XYZ file of C-alpha atoms in Angstrom:
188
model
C 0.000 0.000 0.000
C 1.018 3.505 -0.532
C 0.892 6.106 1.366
C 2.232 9.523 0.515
C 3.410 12.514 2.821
C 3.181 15.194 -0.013
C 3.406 18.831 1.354
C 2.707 19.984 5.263
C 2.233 17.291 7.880
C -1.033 17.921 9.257
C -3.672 16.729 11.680
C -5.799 15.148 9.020
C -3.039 14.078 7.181
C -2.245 11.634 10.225
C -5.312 11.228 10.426
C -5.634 9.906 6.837
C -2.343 7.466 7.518
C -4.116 5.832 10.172
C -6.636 5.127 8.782
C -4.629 3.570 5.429
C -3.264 1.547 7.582
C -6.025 0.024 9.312
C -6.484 -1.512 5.460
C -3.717 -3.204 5.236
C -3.619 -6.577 3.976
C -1.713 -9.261 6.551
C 2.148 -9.102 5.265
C 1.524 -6.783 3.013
C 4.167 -3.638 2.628
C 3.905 -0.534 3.382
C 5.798 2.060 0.780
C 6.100 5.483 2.298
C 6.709 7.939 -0.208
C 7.776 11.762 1.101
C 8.304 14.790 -0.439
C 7.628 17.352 2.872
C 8.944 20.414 4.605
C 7.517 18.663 7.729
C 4.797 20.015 9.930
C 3.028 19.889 13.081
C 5.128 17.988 15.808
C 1.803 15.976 17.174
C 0.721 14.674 13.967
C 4.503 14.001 13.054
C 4.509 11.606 15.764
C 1.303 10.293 14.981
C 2.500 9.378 11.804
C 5.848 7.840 13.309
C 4.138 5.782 16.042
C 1.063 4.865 13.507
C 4.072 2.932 11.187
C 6.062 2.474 14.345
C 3.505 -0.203 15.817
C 2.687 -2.129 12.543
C 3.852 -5.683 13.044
C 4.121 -7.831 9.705
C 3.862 -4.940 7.339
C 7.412 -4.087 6.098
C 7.848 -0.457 5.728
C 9.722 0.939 2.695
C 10.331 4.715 2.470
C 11.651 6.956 -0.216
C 11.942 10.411 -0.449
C 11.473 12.240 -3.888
C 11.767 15.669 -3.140
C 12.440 17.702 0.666
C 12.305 15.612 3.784
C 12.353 18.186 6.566
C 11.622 19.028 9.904
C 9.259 15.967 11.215
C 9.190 14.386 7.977
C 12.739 13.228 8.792
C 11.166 11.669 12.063
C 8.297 10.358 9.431
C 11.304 8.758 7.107
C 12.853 7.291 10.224
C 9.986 5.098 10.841
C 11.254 2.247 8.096
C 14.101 0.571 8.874
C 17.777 1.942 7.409
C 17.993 -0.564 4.994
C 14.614 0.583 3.924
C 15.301 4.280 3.116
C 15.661 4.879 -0.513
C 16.392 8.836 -1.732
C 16.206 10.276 -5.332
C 19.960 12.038 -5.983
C 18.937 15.652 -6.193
C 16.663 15.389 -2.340
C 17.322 17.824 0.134
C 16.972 17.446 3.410
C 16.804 19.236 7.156
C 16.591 18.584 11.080
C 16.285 21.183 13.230
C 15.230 21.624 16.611
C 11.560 22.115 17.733
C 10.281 26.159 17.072
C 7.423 27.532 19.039
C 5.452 29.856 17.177
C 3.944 32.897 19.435
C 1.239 33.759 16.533
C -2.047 34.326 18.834
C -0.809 35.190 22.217
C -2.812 36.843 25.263
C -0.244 39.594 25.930
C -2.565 42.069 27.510
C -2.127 45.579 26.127
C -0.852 46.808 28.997
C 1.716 45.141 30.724
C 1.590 44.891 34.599
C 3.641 43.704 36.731
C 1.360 40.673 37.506
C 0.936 40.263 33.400
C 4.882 40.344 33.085
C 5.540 37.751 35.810
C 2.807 35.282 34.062
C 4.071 36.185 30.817
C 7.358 35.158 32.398
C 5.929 31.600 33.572
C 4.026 30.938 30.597
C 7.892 31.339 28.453
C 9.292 29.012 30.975
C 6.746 26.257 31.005
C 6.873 26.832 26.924
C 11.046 26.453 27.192
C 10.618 23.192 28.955
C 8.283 21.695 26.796
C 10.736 22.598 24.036
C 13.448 21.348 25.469
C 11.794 17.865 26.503
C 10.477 17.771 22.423
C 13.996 18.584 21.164
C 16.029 15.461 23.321
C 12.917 13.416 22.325
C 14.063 14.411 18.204
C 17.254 13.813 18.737
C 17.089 10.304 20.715
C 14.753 8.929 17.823
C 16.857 10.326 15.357
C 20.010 9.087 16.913
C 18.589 5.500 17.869
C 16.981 4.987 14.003
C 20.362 6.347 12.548
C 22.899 5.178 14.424
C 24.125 8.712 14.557
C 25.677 10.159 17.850
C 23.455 11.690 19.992
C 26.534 14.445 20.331
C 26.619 15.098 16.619
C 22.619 14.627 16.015
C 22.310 17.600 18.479
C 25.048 19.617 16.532
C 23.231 18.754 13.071
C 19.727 20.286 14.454
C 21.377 22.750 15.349
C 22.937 24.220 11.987
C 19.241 24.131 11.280
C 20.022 24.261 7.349
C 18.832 22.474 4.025
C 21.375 19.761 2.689
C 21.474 18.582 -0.829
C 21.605 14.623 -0.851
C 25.297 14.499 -2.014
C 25.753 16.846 1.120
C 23.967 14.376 3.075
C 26.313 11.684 1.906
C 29.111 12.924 3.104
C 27.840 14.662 6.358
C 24.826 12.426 7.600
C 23.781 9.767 5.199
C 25.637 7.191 3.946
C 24.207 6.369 0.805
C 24.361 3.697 -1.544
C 24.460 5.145 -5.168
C 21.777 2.937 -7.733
C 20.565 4.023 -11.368
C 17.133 5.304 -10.357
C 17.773 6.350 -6.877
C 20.271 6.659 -3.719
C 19.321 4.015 -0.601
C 19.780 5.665 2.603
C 21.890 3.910 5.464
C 21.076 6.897 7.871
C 24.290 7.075 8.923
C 27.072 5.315 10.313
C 28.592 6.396 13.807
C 32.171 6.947 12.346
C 31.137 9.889 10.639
């Protein structure tokens, strides 16, 4: 069966996964093709634990165009020898962002506003910080990457072309049609 992560991981795009998935033939293989800047974080791991927890069903992924942001948690849900990337892919993990668009900063700022204001950033930070070792454990455990050097990748926070990828973070195999990713070896 395929299923495709095309464009921003939503809600209803998880959504839509698990319930693909619940269709699934016994044995039958799951190909997981992504071409995403990534997404929301919840959904992301939907999406991860949704393939995660399928027993039976090999998982095959490729990626055909951009595998960002939680679509690299998305692609590290089939196994490395699984992983298959067209040559001219780009890629990029970064850490979690929290995005202040609608808050409740009172137009006047009290001292009582500025002290909750001042809690609400710190419970925020945590919750950040708890999301971003989460990232980086995953990505370390289904890469074999250092959790040292995962860290240090999310935090350059910038696109890499798949030859770029090669020789900083994915080991690939080379093939005709396509590259097969080995997310990456520990020696690098």
């Amino acid at each position: 069966m395929k299923i495709e992560i095309f464009g921003e991981i939503t809600h209803s795009l998880a959504a839509l996964v698990a319930e693909k998935v619940t269709k699934l033939a016994e044995g039958e293989e799951v190909e997981l093709v992504i071409d995403s800047p990534g997404g929301d974080v919840a959904a992301g791991w939907r999406i991860y634990d949704t393939l995660r927890q399928l027993e039976g069903h090999p998982i095959k992924a490729r990626v055909v165009g951009v595998c960002a942001s939680m679509a690299t948690i998305v692609l590290v849900a089939a196994e490395k020898s699984a992983r298959e990337a067209f040559p001219n892919s780009t890629y990029c993990v970064h850490n979690p962002e929290l995005c202040w668009l609608n808050t409740d900063i009172p137009a006047r700022l009290t001292s009582d506003a500025l002290d909750n204001l001042a809690e609400d950033v710190k419970k925020h930070a945590a919750e950040l910080l708890a999301e971003q070792q989460k990232m980086v454990a995953t990505l370390s455990e289904r890469t074999g990457y250092d959790l040292e050097k995962m860290q240090a990748l999310m935090d350059e926070d910038k696109m890499i072309t798949a030859d770029a990828a090669l020789a900083v973070i994915v080991p690939l195999r080379k093939t005709t049609r396509f590259c097969v990713l080995h997310w990456p070896r520990s020696s690098v």
